[in-house]
Coordinates of C-alpha atoms (C1' of nucleotides) in Angstrom, one line a residue:
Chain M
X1 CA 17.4 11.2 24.7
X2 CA 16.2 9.7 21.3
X3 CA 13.0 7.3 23.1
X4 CA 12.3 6.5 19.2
X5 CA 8.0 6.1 20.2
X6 CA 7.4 3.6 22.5
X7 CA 10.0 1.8 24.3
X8 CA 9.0 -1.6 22.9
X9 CA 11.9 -4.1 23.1
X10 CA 13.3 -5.9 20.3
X11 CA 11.5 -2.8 17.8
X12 CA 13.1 -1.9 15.2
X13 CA 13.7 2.0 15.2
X14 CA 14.8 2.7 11.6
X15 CA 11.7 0.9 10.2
X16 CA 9.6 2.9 12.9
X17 CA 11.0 6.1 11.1
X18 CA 11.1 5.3 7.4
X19 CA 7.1 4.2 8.0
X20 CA 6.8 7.7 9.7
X21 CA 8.4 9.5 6.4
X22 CA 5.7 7.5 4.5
X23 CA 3.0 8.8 6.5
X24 CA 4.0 12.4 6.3
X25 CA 4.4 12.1 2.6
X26 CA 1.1 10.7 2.5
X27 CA -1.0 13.4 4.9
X28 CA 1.2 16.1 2.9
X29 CA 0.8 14.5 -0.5
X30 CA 4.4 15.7 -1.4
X31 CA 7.4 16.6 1.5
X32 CA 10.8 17.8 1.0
X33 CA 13.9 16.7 3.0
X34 CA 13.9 19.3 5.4
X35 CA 10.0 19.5 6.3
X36 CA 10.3 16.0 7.3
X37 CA 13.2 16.0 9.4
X38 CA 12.0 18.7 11.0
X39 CA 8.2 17.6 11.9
X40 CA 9.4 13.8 12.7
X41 CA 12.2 15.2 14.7
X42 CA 15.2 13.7 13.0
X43 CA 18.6 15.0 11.1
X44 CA 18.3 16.0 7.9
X45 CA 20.9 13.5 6.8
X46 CA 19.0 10.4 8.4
X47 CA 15.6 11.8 6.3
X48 CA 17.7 11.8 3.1
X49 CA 19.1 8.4 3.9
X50 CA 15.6 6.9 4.3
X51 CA 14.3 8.1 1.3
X52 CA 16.9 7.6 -0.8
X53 CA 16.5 4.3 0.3
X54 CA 12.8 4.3 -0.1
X55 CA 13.0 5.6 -3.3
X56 CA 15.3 3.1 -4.6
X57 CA 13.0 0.5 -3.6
X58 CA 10.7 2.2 -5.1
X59 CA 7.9 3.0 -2.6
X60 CA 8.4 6.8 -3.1
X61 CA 9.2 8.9 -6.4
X62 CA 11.2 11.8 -6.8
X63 CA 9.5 14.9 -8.6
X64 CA 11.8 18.0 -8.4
X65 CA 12.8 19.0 -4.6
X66 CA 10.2 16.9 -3.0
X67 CA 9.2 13.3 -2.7
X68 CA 5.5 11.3 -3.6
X69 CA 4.3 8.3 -2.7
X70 CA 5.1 5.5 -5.3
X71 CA 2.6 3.0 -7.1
X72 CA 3.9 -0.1 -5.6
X73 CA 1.9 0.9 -2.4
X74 CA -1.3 0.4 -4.5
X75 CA 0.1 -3.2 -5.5
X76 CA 0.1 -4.0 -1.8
X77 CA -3.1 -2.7 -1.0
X78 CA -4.7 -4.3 -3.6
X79 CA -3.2 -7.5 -2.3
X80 CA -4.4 -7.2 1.2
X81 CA -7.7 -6.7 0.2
X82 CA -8.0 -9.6 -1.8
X83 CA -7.1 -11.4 0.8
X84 CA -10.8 -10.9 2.1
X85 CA -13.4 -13.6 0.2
X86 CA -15.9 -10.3 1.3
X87 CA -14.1 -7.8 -1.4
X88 CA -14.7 -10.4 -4.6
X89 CA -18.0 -12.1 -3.3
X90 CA -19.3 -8.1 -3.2
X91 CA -18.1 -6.4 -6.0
X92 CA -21.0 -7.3 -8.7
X93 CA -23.5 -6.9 -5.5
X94 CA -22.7 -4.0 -4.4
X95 CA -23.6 -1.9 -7.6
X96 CA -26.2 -3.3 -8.2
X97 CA -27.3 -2.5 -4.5
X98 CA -26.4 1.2 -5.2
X99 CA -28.7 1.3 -8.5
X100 CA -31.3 0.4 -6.7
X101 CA -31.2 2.7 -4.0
X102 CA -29.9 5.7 -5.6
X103 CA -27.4 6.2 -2.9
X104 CA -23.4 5.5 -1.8
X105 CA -22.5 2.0 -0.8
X106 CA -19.4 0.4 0.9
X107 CA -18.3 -2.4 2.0
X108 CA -16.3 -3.0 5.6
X109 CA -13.9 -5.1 7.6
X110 CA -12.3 -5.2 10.9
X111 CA -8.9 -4.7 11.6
X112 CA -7.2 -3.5 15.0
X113 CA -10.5 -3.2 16.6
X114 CA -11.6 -0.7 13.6
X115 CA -13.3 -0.5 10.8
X116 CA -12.0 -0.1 7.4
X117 CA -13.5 -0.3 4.0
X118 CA -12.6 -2.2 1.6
X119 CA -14.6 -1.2 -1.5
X120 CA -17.3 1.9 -2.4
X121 CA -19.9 2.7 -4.8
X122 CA -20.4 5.7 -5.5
X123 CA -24.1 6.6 -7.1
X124 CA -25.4 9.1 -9.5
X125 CA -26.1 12.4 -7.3
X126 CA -22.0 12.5 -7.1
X127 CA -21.5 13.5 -3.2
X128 CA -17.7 13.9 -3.0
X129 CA -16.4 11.6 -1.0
X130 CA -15.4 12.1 2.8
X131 CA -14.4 8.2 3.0
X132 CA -12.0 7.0 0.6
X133 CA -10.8 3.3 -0.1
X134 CA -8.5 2.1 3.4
X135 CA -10.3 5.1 5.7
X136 CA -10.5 3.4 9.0
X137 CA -13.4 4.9 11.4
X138 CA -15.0 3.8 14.7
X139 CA -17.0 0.9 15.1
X140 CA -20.0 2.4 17.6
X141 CA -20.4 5.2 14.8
X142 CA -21.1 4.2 11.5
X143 CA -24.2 1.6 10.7
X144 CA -21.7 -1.5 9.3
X145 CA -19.7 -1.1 12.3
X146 CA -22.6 -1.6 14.7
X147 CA -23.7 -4.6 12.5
X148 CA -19.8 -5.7 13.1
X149 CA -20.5 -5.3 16.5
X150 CA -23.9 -6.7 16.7
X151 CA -22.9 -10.0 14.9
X152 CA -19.1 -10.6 16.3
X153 CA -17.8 -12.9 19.4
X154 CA -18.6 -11.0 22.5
X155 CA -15.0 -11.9 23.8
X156 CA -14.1 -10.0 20.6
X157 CA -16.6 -6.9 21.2
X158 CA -15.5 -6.5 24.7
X159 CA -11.8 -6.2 23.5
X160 CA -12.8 -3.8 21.1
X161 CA -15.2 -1.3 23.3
X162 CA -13.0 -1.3 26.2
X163 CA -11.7 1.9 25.1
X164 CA -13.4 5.5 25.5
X165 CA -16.7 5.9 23.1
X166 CA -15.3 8.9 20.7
X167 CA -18.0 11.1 20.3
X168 CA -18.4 12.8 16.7
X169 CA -21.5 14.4 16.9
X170 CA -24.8 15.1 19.2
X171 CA -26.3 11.7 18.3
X172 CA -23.5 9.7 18.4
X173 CA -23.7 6.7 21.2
X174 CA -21.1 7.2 23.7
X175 CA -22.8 5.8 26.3
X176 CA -21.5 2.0 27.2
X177 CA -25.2 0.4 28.1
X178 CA -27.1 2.5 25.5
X179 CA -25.0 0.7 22.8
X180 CA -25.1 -2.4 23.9
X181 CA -28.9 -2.2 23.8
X182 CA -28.8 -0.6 20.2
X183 CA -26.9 -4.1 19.6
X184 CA -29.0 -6.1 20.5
X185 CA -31.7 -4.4 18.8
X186 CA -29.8 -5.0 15.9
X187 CA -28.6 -8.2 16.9
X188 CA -32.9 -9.0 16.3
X189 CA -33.9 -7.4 13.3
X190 CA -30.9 -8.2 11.1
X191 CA -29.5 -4.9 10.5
X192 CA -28.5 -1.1 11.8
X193 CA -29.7 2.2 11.2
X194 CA -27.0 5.6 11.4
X195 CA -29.0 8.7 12.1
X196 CA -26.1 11.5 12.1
X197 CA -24.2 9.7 14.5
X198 CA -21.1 10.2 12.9
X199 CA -21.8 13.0 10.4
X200 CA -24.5 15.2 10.7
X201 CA -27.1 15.5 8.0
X202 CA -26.1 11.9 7.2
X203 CA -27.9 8.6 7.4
X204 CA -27.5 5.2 6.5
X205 CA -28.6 1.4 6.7
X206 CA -26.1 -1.8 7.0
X207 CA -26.2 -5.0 7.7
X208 CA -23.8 -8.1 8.7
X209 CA -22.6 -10.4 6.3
X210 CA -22.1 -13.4 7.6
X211 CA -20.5 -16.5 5.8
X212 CA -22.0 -19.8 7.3
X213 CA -24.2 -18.5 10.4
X214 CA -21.3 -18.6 12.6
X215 CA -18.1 -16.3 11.4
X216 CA -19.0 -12.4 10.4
X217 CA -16.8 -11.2 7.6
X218 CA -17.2 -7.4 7.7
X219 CA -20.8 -5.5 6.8
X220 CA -22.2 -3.8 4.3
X221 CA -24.0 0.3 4.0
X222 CA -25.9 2.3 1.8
X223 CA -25.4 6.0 3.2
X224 CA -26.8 9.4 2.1
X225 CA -28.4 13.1 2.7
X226 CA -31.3 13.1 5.8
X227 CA -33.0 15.0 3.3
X228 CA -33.1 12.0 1.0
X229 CA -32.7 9.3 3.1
X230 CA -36.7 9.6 5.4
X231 CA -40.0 8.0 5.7
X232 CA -41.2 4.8 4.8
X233 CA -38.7 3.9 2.3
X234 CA -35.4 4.1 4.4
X235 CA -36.9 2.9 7.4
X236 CA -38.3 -0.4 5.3
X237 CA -37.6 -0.5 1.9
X238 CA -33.7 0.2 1.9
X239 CA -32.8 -1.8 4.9
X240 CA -35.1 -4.9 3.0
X241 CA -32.4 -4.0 0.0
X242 CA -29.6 -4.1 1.8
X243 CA -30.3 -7.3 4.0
X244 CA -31.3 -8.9 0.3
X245 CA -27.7 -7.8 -0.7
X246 CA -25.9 -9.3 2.1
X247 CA -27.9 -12.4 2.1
X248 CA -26.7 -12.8 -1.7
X249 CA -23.1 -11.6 -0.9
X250 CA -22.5 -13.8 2.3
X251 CA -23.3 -17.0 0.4
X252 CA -21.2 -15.6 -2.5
X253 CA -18.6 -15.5 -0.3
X254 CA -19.0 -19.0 1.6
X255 CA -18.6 -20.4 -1.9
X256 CA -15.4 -19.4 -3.5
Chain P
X1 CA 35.8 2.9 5.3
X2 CA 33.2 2.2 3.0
X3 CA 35.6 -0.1 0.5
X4 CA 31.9 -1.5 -0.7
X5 CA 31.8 -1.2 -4.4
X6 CA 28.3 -0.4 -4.2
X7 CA 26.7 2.7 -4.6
X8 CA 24.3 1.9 -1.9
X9 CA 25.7 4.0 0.6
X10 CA 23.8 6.0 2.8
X11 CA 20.8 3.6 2.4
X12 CA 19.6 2.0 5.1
X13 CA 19.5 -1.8 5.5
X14 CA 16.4 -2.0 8.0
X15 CA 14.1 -0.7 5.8
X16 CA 14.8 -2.8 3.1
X17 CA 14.6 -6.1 4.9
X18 CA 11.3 -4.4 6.4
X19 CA 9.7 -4.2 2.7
X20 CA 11.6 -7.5 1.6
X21 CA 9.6 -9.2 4.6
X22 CA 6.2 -6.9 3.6
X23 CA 6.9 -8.1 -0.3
X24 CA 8.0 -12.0 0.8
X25 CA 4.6 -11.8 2.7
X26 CA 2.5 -10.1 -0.4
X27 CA 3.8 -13.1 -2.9
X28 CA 3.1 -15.9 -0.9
X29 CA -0.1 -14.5 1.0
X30 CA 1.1 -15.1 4.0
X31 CA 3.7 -16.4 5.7
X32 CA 5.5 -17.1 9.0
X33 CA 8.4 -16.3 10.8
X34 CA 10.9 -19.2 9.7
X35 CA 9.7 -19.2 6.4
X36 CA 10.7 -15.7 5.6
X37 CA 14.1 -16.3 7.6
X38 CA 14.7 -18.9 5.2
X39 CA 13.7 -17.1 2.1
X40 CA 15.6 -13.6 3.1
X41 CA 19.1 -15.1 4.3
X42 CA 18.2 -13.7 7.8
X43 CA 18.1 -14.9 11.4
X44 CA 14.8 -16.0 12.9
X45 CA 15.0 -13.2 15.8
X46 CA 14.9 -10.6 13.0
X47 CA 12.5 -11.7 10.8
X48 CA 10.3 -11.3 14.3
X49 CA 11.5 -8.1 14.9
X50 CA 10.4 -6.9 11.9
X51 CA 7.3 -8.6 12.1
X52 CA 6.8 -7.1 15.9
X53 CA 7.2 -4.0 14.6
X54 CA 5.2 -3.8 12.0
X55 CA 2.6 -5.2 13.7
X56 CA 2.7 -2.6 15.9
X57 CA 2.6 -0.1 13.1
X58 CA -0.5 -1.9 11.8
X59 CA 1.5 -3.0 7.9
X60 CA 0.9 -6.5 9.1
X61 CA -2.0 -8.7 10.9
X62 CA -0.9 -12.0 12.7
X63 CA -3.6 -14.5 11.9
X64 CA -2.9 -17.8 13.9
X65 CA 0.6 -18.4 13.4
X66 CA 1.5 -16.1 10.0
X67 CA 1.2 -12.7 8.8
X68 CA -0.3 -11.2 6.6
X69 CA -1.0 -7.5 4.7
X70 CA -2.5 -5.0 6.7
X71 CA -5.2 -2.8 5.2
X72 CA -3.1 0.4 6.1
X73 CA -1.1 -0.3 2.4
X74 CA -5.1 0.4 1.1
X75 CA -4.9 3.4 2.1
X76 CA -1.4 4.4 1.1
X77 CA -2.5 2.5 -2.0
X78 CA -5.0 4.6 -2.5
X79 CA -3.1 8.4 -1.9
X80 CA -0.7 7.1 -4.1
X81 CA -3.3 7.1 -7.2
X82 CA -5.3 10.3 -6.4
X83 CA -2.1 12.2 -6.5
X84 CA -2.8 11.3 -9.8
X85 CA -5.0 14.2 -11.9
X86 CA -5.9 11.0 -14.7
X87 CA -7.4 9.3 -12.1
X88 CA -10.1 11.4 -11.3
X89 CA -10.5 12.1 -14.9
X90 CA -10.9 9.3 -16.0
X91 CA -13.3 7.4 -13.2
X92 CA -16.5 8.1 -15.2
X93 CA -15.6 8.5 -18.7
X94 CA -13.9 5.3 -18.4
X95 CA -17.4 3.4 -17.2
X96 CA -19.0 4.6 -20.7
X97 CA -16.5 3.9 -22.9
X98 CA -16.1 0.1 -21.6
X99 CA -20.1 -0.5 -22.3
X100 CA -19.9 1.0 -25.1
X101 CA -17.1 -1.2 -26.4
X102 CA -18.0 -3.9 -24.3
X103 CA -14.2 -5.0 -23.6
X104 CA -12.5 -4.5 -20.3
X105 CA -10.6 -1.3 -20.3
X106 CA -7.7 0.0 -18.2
X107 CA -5.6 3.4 -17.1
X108 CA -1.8 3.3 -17.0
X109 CA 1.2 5.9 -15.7
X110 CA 4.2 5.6 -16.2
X111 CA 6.4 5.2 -12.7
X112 CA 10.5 4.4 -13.1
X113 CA 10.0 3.0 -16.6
X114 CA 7.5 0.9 -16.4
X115 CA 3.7 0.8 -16.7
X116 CA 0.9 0.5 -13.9
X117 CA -2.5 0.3 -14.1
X118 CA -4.2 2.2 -11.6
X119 CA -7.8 2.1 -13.0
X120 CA -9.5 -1.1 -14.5
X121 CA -13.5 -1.3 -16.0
X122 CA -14.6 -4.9 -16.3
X123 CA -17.0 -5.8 -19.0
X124 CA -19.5 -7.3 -18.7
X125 CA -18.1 -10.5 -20.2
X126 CA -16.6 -11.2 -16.8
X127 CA -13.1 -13.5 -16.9
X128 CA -11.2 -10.8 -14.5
X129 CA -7.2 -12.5 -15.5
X130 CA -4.0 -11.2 -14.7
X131 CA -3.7 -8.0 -14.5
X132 CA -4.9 -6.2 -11.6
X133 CA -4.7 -2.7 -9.8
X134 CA -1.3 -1.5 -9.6
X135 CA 0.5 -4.3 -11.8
X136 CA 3.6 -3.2 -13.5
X137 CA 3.8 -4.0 -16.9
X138 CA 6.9 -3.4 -20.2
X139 CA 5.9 -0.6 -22.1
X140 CA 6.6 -1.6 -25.3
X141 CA 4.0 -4.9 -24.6
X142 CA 1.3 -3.2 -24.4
X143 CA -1.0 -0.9 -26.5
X144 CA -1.2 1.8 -23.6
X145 CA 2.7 1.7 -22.9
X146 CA 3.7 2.2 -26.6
X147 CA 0.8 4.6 -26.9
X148 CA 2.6 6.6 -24.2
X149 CA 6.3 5.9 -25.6
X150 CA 4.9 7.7 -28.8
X151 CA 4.2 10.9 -27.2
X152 CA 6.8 11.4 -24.5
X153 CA 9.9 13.1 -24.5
X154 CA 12.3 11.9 -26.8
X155 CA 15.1 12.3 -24.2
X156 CA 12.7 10.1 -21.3
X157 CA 12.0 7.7 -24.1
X158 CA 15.5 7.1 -24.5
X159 CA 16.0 6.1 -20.6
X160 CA 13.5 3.8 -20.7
X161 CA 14.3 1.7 -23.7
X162 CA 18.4 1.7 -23.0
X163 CA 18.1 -1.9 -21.6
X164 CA 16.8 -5.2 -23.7
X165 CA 13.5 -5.4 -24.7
X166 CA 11.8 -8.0 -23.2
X167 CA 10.0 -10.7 -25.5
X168 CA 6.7 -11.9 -24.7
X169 CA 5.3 -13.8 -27.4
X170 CA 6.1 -14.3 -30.7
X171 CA 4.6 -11.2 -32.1
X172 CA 6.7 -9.0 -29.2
X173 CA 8.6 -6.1 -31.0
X174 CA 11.8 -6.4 -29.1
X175 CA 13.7 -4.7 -32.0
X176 CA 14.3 -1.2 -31.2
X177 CA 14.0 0.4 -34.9
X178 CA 10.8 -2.0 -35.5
X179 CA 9.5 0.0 -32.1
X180 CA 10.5 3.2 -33.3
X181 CA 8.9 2.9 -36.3
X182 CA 5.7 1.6 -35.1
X183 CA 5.9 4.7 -32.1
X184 CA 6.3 6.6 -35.4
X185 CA 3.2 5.4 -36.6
X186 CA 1.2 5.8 -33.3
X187 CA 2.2 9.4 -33.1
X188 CA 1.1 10.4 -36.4
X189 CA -2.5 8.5 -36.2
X190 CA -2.6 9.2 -32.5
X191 CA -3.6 6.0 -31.3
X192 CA -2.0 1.9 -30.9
X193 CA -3.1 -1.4 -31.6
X194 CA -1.6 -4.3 -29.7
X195 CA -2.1 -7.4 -31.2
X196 CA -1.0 -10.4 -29.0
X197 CA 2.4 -8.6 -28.3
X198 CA 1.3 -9.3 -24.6
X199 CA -0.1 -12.4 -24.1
X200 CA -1.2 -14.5 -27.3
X201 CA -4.8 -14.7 -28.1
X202 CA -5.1 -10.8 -26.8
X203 CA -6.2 -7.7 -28.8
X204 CA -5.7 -4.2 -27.6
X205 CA -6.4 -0.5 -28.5
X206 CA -4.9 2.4 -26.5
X207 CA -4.3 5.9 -26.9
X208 CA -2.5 8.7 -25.0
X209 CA -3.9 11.1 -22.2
X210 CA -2.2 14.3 -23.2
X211 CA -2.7 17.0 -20.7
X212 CA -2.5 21.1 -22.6
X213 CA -0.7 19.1 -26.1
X214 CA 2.7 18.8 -24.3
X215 CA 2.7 16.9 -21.1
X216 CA 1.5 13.7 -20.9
X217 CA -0.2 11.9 -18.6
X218 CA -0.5 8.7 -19.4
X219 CA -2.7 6.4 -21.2
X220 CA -6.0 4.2 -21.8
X221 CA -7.2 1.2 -23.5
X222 CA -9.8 -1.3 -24.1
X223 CA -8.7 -4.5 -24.6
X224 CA -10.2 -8.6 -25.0
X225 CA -9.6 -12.0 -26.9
X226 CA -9.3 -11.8 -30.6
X227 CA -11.9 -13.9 -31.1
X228 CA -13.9 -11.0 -30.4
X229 CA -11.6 -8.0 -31.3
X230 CA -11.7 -7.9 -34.9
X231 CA -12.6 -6.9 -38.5
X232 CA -13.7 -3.2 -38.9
X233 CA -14.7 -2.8 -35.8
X234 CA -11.7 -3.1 -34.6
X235 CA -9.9 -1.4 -36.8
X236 CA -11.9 1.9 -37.1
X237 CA -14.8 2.2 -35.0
X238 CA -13.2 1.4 -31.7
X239 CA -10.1 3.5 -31.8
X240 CA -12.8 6.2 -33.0
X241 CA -14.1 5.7 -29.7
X242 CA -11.0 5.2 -27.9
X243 CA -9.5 8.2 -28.6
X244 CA -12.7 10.5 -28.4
X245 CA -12.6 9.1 -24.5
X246 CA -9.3 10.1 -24.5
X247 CA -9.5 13.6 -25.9
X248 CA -12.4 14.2 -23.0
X249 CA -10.1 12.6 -20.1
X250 CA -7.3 15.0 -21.3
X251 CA -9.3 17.7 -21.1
X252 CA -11.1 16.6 -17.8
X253 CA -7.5 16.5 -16.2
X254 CA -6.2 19.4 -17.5
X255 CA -8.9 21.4 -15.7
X256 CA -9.0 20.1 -11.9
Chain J
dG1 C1' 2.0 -42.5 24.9
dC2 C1' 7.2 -40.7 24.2
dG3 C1' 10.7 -38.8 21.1
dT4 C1' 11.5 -35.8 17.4
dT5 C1' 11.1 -31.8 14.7
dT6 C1' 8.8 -28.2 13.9
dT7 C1' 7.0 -23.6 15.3
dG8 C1' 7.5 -18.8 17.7
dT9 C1' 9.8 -16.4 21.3
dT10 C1' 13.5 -14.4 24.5
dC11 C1' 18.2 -13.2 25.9
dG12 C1' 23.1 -11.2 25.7
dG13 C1' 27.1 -9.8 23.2
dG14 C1' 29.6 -7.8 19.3
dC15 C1' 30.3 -4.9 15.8
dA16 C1' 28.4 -3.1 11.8
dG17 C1' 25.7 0.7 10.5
dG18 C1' 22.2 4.2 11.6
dC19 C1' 22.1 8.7 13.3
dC20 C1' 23.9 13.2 13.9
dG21 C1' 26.2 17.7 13.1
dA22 C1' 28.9 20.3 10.3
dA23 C1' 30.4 21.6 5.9
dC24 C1' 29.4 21.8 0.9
dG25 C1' 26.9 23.2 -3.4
dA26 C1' 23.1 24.5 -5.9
dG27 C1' 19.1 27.5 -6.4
dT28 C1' 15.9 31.3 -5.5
dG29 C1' 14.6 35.7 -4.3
dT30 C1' 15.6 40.4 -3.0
Chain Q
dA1 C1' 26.0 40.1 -5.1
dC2 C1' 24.2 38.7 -0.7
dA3 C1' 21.5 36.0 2.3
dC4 C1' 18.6 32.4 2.9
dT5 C1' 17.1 27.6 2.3
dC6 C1' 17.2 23.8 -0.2
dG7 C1' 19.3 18.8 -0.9
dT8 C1' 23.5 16.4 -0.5
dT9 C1' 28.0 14.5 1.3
dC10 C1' 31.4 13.4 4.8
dG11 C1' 33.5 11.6 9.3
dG12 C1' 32.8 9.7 13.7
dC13 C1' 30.5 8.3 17.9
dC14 C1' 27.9 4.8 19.8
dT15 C1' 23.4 3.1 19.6
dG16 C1' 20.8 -0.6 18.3
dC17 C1' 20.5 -4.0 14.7
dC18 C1' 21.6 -8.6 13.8
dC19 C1' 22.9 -13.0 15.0
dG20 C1' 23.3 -17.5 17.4
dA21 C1' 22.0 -20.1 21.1
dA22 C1' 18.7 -21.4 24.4
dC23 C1' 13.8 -21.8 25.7
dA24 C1' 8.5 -22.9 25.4
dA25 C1' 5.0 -25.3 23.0
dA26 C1' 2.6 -27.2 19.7
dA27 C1' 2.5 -30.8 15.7
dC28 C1' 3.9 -34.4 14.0
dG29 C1' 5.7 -40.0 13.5
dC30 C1' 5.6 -44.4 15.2

DNA sequence: GCGTTTTGTTCGGGCAGGCCGAACGAGTGT
DNA sequence: ACACTCGTTCGGCCTGCCCGAACAAAACGC
């Protein structure tokens, strides 16, 4: 009765379920013993086990009734980012791309045929932030995805655009052929442009980074307001900026 | 039938070969299946269980022939932190106060006894070292951790420092009444030096983030070599400034 | 080139241990 | 004081975790 997901053979259930706690904790913030067992669909007794066990290893922390996600996740995150020569060969770059251009910068990689980033900028004019540090979002909709796209094996971008094109707004590109022909538009001048394809009344410009002409590391965005971001100076002057930047960050990263 | 002696019943054993795997894989970088067989005491089919499945949960990205982290630990990484009020506090008023100093400066909690960073502001005097996001350190080592000793309660004080104090140099206080004394001393002036207590050659300044003059947060600090860190300066003018940053961070937290 | 020794992977069987349901105890609110 | 819900504990069934052995395939040594 208990089909614990998918039915993948040698899978191991418990570690399925204690990873599901973690997730509720973290889309609730806090949860208490009996929420979770109730929304993953478990006993009470079996939540209780897993995060007593969670907690002893220290992954989640007690406070009062209800349970929080411990710090040792952000020791692990911090490891697998490091892990990417593109997070230390941008870090210096990066801000000093986002001073000159007023707006929000970030920094992306691929992972699981999506993209995540790895590090933000936030500028002056403090926008709150929609995207945090380890959002993941779709490739065709966001400027350093496309320049992921654009630059990447095509083995790789078929694998990766076999699905359905999610459509986020009016201008987003679901259409297979139309994005393939923004891609290799792209593909030409060096870098991408977002015109409210994923958020409306938001624009951007990335670009690739590549490390020695051949491998693409992830990409690189400055994003802001369509009532900012217009004329002459986004569509020249920022994506000059940014290409400059990922020129400067792709060597950074070939050498280290 | 439980004759274990342990009081790790109820706790499940899947889960915590799962994070001994995700933490074998985090100190080494990366690793492969027989390797962490080897290193665990367990059989090579479970090792790739575990590794199957968290594959397929997305904790863990094969890369030829080894795994390594996933960047869905960023993003727990990063909940984990922004549960935290200080954090937002402290983002911006951190900036100023490390190029005003012109030392690196740092943001601790305190999570099961020990200290974690979870905010660090290079200098511009670059060598980035040891301590990175989410490292655990002793409180009584460090200027921030003895800083936030001082000012919590007495009876949470006591828990933490039961065991031995840990020596790290030769100028560690590992005797308790020499550390209450000097917590004494902290509380009454309101802010802590740590002079090589740490790591030899290192100078430090830190001083509590209290949130309404009874709960407290955690703590800040600037630290660097004491080469540069010292005379008057040091002495007066930047815990001046350390703990005016402070007193704004409190009161940027408190109201949030 | 052929052994040899790695690697990762698959396959059954056995028994520990994860999961559940029910009962307990501690709060909280009415 | 009652009723509700919380977290926790306790037995017991039986699943599914773990292991060891066997298999595929690539990386050595000579």
């Amino acid at each position: 009765m208990n089909t614990n997901g998918n039915d993948a053979t040698g899978t191991i259930g418990a570690t399925k379920t204690s990873f599901g706690i973690v997730e509720h904790i973290r889309d609730h913030d806090a949860s208490g013993v009996s929420e979770i067992a109730n929304d993953l669909g478990i006993s009470k007794s079996t939540a209780h086990n897993h995060l007593k066990t969670l907690a002893e290893l220290g992954y989640v922390v007690r406070q009062g009734d209800e349970y929080a996600l411990g710090l040792k996740f952000l020791d692990l995150g911090d490891h697998a980012r490091t892990r990417h020569a593109l997070y230390h060969a941008s870090i210096g770059e990066m801000d000093d791309l986002v001073e000159a251009v007023g707006e929000r910068g970030q920094v992306m990689v691929e992972e699981n045929g999506r993209g995540v980033y790895i590090y933000q900028v936030k500028s002056e004019q403090g926008l709150q932030t929609d995207s945090h540090i380890g959002t993941t979002v779709d490739l065709h909709t966001t400027s350093v995805g496309k320049s992921y796209l654009a630059f990447c094996d095509e083995e790789r971008r078929r694998e990766i655009l076999d699905g359905e094109l999610t459509r986020l707004t009016t201008k987003t590109i679901d259409d297979r052929d139309a994005l393939e022909a923004e891609l290799a538009t792209i593909r030409e001048r060096g870098y991408a442009f977002n015109d409210e394809e994923r958020i409306t009344g938001m624009r951007a410009v990335g670009a690739p980074i590549l490390s020695d002409d051949e491998t693409i590391l992830g990409a690189i965005s400055v994003s802001g307001p369509t009532t900012r971001m217009k004329g002459e100076w986004y569509h020249t002057e920022v994506p000059e900026m940014v290409t400059q930047a990922a020129r400067v960050i792709g060597i950074r990263a070939t050498y280290s």
